[in-house]
Short mmCIF file of C-alpha atoms (C1' of nucleotides) in Angstrom, two decimals:
data_model
loop_
_atom_site.label_atom_id
_atom_site.label_comp_id
_atom_site.label_asym_id
_atom_site.label_seq_id
_atom_site.Cartn_x
_atom_site.Cartn_y
_atom_site.Cartn_z
CA MET T 1 53.36 -7.92 82.13
CA THR T 2 53.88 -4.35 80.69
CA SER T 3 50.70 -3.74 80.93
CA PRO T 4 48.03 -3.71 83.44
CA ALA T 5 44.79 -5.57 82.12
CA THR T 6 45.24 -6.99 78.73
CA GLU T 7 47.45 -8.97 77.18
CA GLU T 8 47.96 -7.33 74.07
CA ILE T 9 47.75 -4.40 71.33
CA THR T 10 47.41 -5.29 68.45
CA HIS T 11 46.99 -2.68 65.06
CA PRO T 12 46.14 -3.98 61.84
CA PRO T 13 49.55 -3.25 59.50
CA ARG T 14 48.47 -0.37 57.12
CA ASP T 15 48.28 -2.30 53.94
CA GLU T 16 45.57 -4.47 55.61
CA ILE T 17 42.98 -1.71 56.33
CA GLU T 18 39.82 -1.69 54.81
CA LEU T 19 37.24 0.77 53.61
CA GLY T 20 34.36 -0.35 55.20
CA ALA T 21 35.71 -1.67 58.54
CA VAL T 22 37.22 2.55 58.59
CA LEU T 23 33.42 3.69 57.09
CA HIS T 24 31.96 1.50 59.80
CA ALA T 25 34.25 2.74 62.71
CA LEU T 26 32.94 6.83 61.76
CA SER T 27 29.76 5.91 61.67
CA ASP T 28 28.52 6.03 65.24
CA PRO T 29 28.21 9.48 66.10
CA VAL T 30 30.19 8.51 69.27
CA ARG T 31 33.26 7.21 67.70
CA LEU T 32 33.05 10.05 64.73
CA ARG T 33 33.64 12.93 68.06
CA ILE T 34 36.02 10.82 69.83
CA VAL T 35 39.05 10.35 66.04
CA SER T 36 37.57 14.25 66.12
CA ALA T 37 39.12 15.62 69.00
CA LEU T 38 41.29 13.47 69.04
CA ALA T 39 42.33 14.72 65.23
CA GLY T 40 42.22 18.55 66.33
CA THR T 41 44.58 17.21 69.16
CA GLY T 42 47.23 16.02 67.11
CA GLY T 43 49.57 13.78 69.71
CA GLU T 44 47.86 11.22 71.79
CA ARG T 45 45.31 11.41 74.19
CA THR T 46 43.93 9.01 77.01
CA CYS T 47 41.03 7.57 77.04
CA GLY T 48 39.40 9.54 80.04
CA SER T 49 40.82 12.56 78.40
CA PHE T 50 37.22 12.51 75.60
CA ASP T 51 33.90 14.30 77.26
CA VAL T 52 32.31 11.55 75.54
CA PRO T 53 28.13 10.31 76.80
CA VAL T 54 28.52 7.12 77.85
CA THR T 55 30.63 4.73 80.51
CA LYS T 56 34.36 3.66 80.79
CA SER T 57 32.83 -0.04 79.58
CA THR T 58 31.19 1.76 76.72
CA CYS T 59 34.76 3.67 76.06
CA THR T 60 36.68 0.78 75.71
CA HIS T 61 34.82 -1.59 73.54
CA HIS T 62 34.57 2.22 71.09
CA PHE T 63 38.13 2.30 71.39
CA LYS T 64 38.51 -1.36 70.35
CA VAL T 65 36.35 -0.97 67.33
CA LEU T 66 38.42 2.33 66.44
CA ARG T 67 41.69 0.85 66.75
CA GLU T 68 41.07 -2.84 65.23
CA ALA T 69 39.81 -0.87 61.87
CA GLY T 70 42.97 0.72 61.52
CA VAL T 71 41.78 4.19 62.96
CA ILE T 72 43.90 4.90 65.84
CA HIS T 73 46.92 3.17 67.40
CA GLN T 74 47.00 2.75 70.65
CA ARG T 75 50.41 2.53 73.44
CA GLN T 76 50.46 1.81 77.11
CA GLU T 77 52.03 4.39 79.52
CA GLY T 78 51.87 3.40 82.42
CA ALA T 79 48.55 3.27 83.63
CA ALA T 80 47.11 5.80 81.07
CA ARG T 81 46.08 4.70 76.99
CA LEU T 82 47.17 6.73 75.21
CA ASN T 83 45.92 7.28 71.45
CA ALA T 84 47.00 8.42 68.21
CA LEU T 85 45.75 9.22 65.30
CA ARG T 86 46.60 6.57 62.83
CA ARG T 87 46.92 9.84 59.62
CA ASP T 88 50.02 8.98 57.87
CA ASP T 89 49.11 5.24 57.62
CA LEU T 90 45.37 6.18 56.74
CA ASP T 91 46.70 9.70 54.39
CA ALA T 92 48.70 6.76 52.60
CA ARG T 93 45.84 3.77 51.70
CA PHE T 94 42.87 6.16 51.30
CA PRO T 95 44.10 9.77 50.30
CA GLY T 96 42.03 12.99 51.70
CA LEU T 97 39.66 10.56 53.22
CA LEU T 98 40.27 11.45 56.97
CA ALA T 99 40.24 15.49 56.11
CA THR T 100 36.87 15.02 53.74
CA ILE T 101 34.63 13.59 56.56
CA PHE T 102 36.30 15.02 59.30
CA GLU T 103 35.36 18.91 57.17
CA ALA T 104 32.00 17.24 56.79
CA ALA T 105 31.31 16.50 60.58
CA SER T 106 32.40 20.37 61.34
CA ALA T 107 29.62 21.31 58.42
CA SER T 108 27.37 18.50 60.89
CA MET X 1 -2.22 3.52 42.64
CA THR X 2 0.86 4.78 41.38
CA SER X 3 3.33 2.61 42.15
CA PRO X 4 2.95 -1.32 42.17
CA ALA X 5 3.77 -2.60 45.74
CA THR X 6 4.67 0.25 47.83
CA GLU X 7 2.85 3.20 48.82
CA GLU X 8 5.47 5.86 49.18
CA ILE X 9 9.15 6.06 48.39
CA THR X 10 10.28 8.99 50.86
CA HIS X 11 13.85 10.09 50.49
CA PRO X 12 15.46 13.21 53.22
CA PRO X 13 15.14 16.70 51.83
CA ARG X 14 18.79 17.88 51.59
CA ASP X 15 19.64 19.51 54.45
CA GLU X 16 18.56 16.90 56.54
CA ILE X 17 21.03 14.09 55.54
CA GLU X 18 23.43 12.82 58.02
CA LEU X 19 27.08 12.04 57.58
CA GLY X 20 26.91 9.39 59.92
CA ALA X 21 24.24 6.90 58.29
CA VAL X 22 25.89 8.24 54.67
CA LEU X 23 28.81 6.69 55.78
CA HIS X 24 26.60 3.46 57.62
CA ALA X 25 25.55 2.83 54.21
CA LEU X 26 28.52 3.20 52.53
CA SER X 27 29.85 0.73 55.23
CA ASP X 28 28.24 -2.56 53.56
CA PRO X 29 30.26 -4.43 50.75
CA VAL X 30 26.82 -4.87 48.61
CA ARG X 31 26.09 -1.20 48.89
CA LEU X 32 29.23 0.03 48.47
CA ARG X 33 29.47 -1.98 45.44
CA ILE X 34 26.08 -0.85 44.50
CA VAL X 35 27.13 2.73 44.84
CA SER X 36 30.23 2.94 43.26
CA ALA X 37 28.59 1.60 39.55
CA LEU X 38 26.02 4.06 39.78
CA ALA X 39 28.06 6.53 40.13
CA GLY X 40 29.77 5.15 36.93
CA THR X 41 27.00 4.69 35.27
CA GLY X 42 25.51 8.40 35.72
CA GLY X 43 22.18 8.21 35.41
CA GLU X 44 19.27 5.82 36.35
CA ARG X 45 19.84 1.48 36.86
CA THR X 46 16.99 -0.92 37.74
CA CYS X 47 17.66 -2.91 40.90
CA GLY X 48 17.65 -5.73 39.15
CA SER X 49 21.01 -4.14 36.79
CA PHE X 50 23.15 -4.82 39.62
CA ASP X 51 25.58 -7.73 39.62
CA VAL X 52 25.68 -8.25 43.81
CA PRO X 53 25.62 -11.80 45.19
CA VAL X 54 22.43 -11.86 47.12
CA THR X 55 18.64 -12.05 46.74
CA LYS X 56 16.02 -9.55 45.65
CA SER X 57 14.59 -9.23 49.23
CA THR X 58 17.98 -8.36 50.28
CA CYS X 59 18.68 -6.65 47.20
CA THR X 60 14.54 -4.42 48.03
CA HIS X 61 16.19 -3.86 51.84
CA HIS X 62 19.73 -2.43 50.64
CA PHE X 63 18.37 -0.43 48.39
CA LYS X 64 16.08 0.90 51.28
CA VAL X 65 18.81 2.20 53.18
CA LEU X 66 20.89 3.81 50.96
CA ARG X 67 17.30 5.23 50.37
CA GLU X 68 16.72 6.75 53.77
CA ALA X 69 20.36 7.74 54.26
CA GLY X 70 20.03 9.81 51.30
CA VAL X 71 22.51 8.41 49.44
CA ILE X 72 19.96 7.68 46.04
CA HIS X 73 16.64 8.83 44.97
CA GLN X 74 14.22 6.36 43.65
CA ARG X 75 11.78 6.65 41.09
CA GLN X 76 8.69 4.35 39.70
CA GLU X 77 9.07 3.92 36.16
CA GLY X 78 6.17 1.44 34.95
CA ALA X 79 7.24 -1.79 36.82
CA ALA X 80 11.17 -0.92 36.83
CA ARG X 81 12.00 1.17 40.18
CA LEU X 82 15.14 3.64 38.50
CA ASN X 83 17.68 4.21 40.68
CA ALA X 84 20.34 7.58 40.56
CA LEU X 85 23.06 8.42 42.81
CA ARG X 86 22.22 12.20 44.56
CA ARG X 87 25.65 13.39 43.88
CA ASP X 88 24.19 16.70 43.51
CA ASP X 89 22.90 16.94 47.23
CA LEU X 90 25.77 15.00 48.31
CA ASP X 91 28.16 17.16 47.79
CA ALA X 92 26.79 20.31 48.28
CA ARG X 93 26.07 18.84 51.75
CA PHE X 94 29.17 16.69 52.12
CA PRO X 95 31.36 18.41 49.35
CA GLY X 96 34.15 15.85 48.12
CA LEU X 97 32.85 13.00 49.81
CA LEU X 98 31.96 10.93 47.04
CA ALA X 99 34.69 11.57 44.72
CA THR X 100 37.15 10.51 48.43
CA ILE X 101 35.38 7.49 48.88
CA PHE X 102 34.59 6.22 45.22
CA GLU X 103 38.78 7.04 45.18
CA ALA X 104 39.41 4.89 48.13
CA ALA X 105 37.33 1.95 47.27
CA SER X 106 38.19 1.51 43.46
CA ALA X 107 42.14 1.91 45.36
CA SER X 108 40.83 -1.35 47.36
"C1'" DG W 1 -6.96 -13.90 29.34
"C1'" DC W 2 -2.59 -16.14 30.44
"C1'" DT W 3 3.09 -15.79 31.78
"C1'" DG W 4 7.03 -13.69 32.48
"C1'" DT W 5 9.31 -9.38 34.98
"C1'" DT W 6 10.22 -6.79 38.49
"C1'" DG W 7 10.03 -5.42 42.40
"C1'" DT W 8 8.67 -4.87 47.42
"C1'" DA W 9 5.85 -7.17 51.94
"C1'" DC W 10 6.14 -9.87 55.75
"C1'" DG W 11 8.15 -13.04 58.55
"C1'" DA W 12 11.89 -15.14 60.69
"C1'" DT W 13 16.72 -15.87 61.91
"C1'" DG W 14 21.71 -15.45 63.05
"C1'" DA W 15 25.64 -12.59 63.95
"C1'" DG W 16 26.76 -8.40 65.55
"C1'" DT W 17 26.49 -3.92 67.91
"C1'" DG W 18 25.94 0.09 71.87
"C1'" DT W 19 24.54 -0.11 76.31
"C1'" DC W 20 25.67 -1.23 81.09
"C1'" DG W 21 27.41 -2.98 86.16
"C1'" DT W 22 30.44 -4.93 88.07
"C1'" DA W 23 34.49 -7.07 89.57
"C1'" DC W 24 39.74 -6.88 88.39
"C1'" DA W 25 44.49 -5.42 87.68
"C1'" DG W 26 47.66 -2.52 87.47
"C1'" DT W 27 49.52 2.60 88.35
"C1'" DA W 28 50.73 6.75 91.11
"C1'" DC W 29 51.23 9.13 95.14
"C1'" DC W 30 49.78 9.86 99.63
"C1'" DG F 1 51.30 0.07 103.82
"C1'" DG F 2 46.73 1.92 102.07
"C1'" DT F 3 44.08 4.97 98.57
"C1'" DA F 4 43.02 6.77 94.62
"C1'" DC F 5 42.87 6.77 89.31
"C1'" DT F 6 42.96 4.37 84.88
"C1'" DG F 7 40.98 1.09 82.19
"C1'" DT F 8 39.87 -3.42 80.99
"C1'" DA F 9 37.68 -8.31 81.31
"C1'" DC F 10 32.85 -10.67 81.53
"C1'" DG F 11 28.47 -10.83 81.54
"C1'" DA F 12 24.48 -9.60 80.43
"C1'" DC F 13 20.71 -6.98 78.13
"C1'" DA F 14 17.66 -4.42 73.98
"C1'" DC F 15 18.53 -4.08 69.86
"C1'" DT F 16 19.83 -2.98 65.53
"C1'" DC F 17 21.16 -5.42 60.96
"C1'" DA F 18 22.06 -8.82 56.70
"C1'" DT F 19 20.09 -12.27 54.88
"C1'" DC F 20 16.92 -15.30 53.27
"C1'" DG F 21 12.62 -17.92 51.88
"C1'" DT F 22 7.38 -17.50 50.41
"C1'" DA F 23 3.74 -14.72 49.71
"C1'" DC F 24 1.74 -11.07 46.34
"C1'" DA F 25 1.17 -7.01 43.80
"C1'" DA F 26 1.78 -3.69 39.00
"C1'" DC F 27 3.06 -4.08 34.99
"C1'" DA F 28 4.75 -5.74 29.87
"C1'" DG F 29 3.80 -9.01 26.09
"C1'" DC F 30 2.39 -12.94 24.12
#
DNA sequence: GCTGTTGTACGATGAGTGTCGTACAGTACC
DNA sequence: GGTACTGTACGACACTCATCGTACAACAGC
């Protein structure tokens, strides 16, 4: 095995990313916060590096939702799991969507 | 009473429209379809004039979700209820969000 | 009056969701 | 070896949600 406790990390291909799933994924405040922080960073960040008011289990759940919606990409690196925003894929499929939502989120 | 069967139609003021609520409202395929059709029309349309694959009860539920999220405005006109997109309010609060989502939706 | 149309109200129901705690599996470091 | 640390897995729970059927209220037209 290459991974610590999971079987496989699957991501939807770019063409199968659905708008409804993306909007639903970003409609949760915790997930929007995670993605906004990820966008501000630019690169990869571990799951535990986000300041969210939930437990580890809930965090795992949210990252799974984001990954299956096609919003983030996860990759195993030793014991840590590195998360990156799939900005290229999302911009190609839904141009301008991410930027508009981030701007709206920062405008609160 | 001025209305047929409901007590009052309440809408959130512009400043209280929340991004999460809007994203959640638009993440449902039925509601996204309703709002897209409404955007294509431009003016007001009755609830029954939308071609959605759900019953009247479910339709009422979806219109309520859209109204309470601040996406649409509802107004009673005789026996019919007229729906209009709150484009000005949404554009003022979240600039470009509606246009981007509609473009993404049409790109399927 | 009566009938049809429009839409809501009120359950009910099955599925999904966000949350948590506990237990466990890798990895890193001493 | 042992001890942290990182994150998942599983079960549980309360809550929300999308859907429906039935009943009902207001209006329009005959």
